[in-house]
Tab-separated table of C-alpha atoms in Angstrom:
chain	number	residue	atom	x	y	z
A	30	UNK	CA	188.466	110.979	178.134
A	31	UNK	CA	188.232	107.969	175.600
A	32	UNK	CA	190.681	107.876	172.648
A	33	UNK	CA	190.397	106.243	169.756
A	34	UNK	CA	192.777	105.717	166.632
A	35	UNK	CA	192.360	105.351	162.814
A	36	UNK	CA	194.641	104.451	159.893
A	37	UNK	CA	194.242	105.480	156.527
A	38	UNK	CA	197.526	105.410	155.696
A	39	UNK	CA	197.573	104.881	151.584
A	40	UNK	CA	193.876	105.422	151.230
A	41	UNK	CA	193.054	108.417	148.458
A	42	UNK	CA	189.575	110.968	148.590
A	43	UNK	CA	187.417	110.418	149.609
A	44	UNK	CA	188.099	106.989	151.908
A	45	UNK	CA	189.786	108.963	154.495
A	46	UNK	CA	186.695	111.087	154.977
A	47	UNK	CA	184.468	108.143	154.593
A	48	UNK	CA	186.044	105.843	156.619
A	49	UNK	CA	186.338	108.842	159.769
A	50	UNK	CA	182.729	109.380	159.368
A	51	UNK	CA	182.066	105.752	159.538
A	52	UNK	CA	184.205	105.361	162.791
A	53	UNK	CA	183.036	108.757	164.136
A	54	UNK	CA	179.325	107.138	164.324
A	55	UNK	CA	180.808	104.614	166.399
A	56	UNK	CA	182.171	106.136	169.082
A	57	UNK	CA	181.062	107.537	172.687
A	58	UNK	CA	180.122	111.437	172.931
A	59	UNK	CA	183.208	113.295	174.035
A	60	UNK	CA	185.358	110.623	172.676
A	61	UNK	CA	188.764	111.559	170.929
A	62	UNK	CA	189.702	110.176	167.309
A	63	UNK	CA	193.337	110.740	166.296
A	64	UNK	CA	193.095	110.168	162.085
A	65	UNK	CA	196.201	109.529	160.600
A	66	UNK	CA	196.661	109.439	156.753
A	67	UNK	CA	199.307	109.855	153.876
A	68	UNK	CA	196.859	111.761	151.489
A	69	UNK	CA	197.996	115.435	151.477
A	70	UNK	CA	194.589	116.697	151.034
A	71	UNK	CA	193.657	115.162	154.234
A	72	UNK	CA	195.253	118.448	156.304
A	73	UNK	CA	192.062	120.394	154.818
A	74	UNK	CA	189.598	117.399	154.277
A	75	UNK	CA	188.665	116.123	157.826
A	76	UNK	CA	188.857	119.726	159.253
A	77	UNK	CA	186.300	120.605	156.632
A	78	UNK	CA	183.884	117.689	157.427
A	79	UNK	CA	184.034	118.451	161.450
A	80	UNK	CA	183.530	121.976	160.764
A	81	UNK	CA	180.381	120.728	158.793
A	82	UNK	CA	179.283	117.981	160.953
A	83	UNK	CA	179.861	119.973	164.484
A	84	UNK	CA	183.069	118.214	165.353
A	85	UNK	CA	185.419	119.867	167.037
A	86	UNK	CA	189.530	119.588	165.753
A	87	UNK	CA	192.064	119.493	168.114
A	88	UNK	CA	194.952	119.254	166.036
A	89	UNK	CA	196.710	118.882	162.989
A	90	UNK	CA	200.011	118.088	162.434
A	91	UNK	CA	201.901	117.250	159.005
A	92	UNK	CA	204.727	114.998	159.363
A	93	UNK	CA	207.373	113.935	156.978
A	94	UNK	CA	209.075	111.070	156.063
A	95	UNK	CA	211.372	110.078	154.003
């Protein structure tokens, strides 16, 4: 299984959507994209767009830092 990896760390909505659907038209069938992000909506925003584009999720995770 390929993996892939995107940062949009300190990018706001809509970018992090826009820039996973730009990478997700990229990639290999069956291939993996781990999206990681500081905007809070982002939890609700890219599960959305799979659900709508007939992408599976895997995960989600909300970390914190301080």
């Amino acid at each position: 299984m390929m993996k892939e990896f995107l940062n949009t760390r300190r990018l706001l909505c809509p970018l992090p959507v826009i820039r996973t659907q730009d990478k997700v038209k990229q990639l290999q069938p069956g291939t993996v994209l781990e999206v990681v992000g500081t905007d809070p909506g982002l939890l609700q925003d890219i599960p959305a767009w799979c659900r709508i584009n007939g992408h599976n999720v895997l995960e989600t995770k909300a970390e914190h830092h301080e």
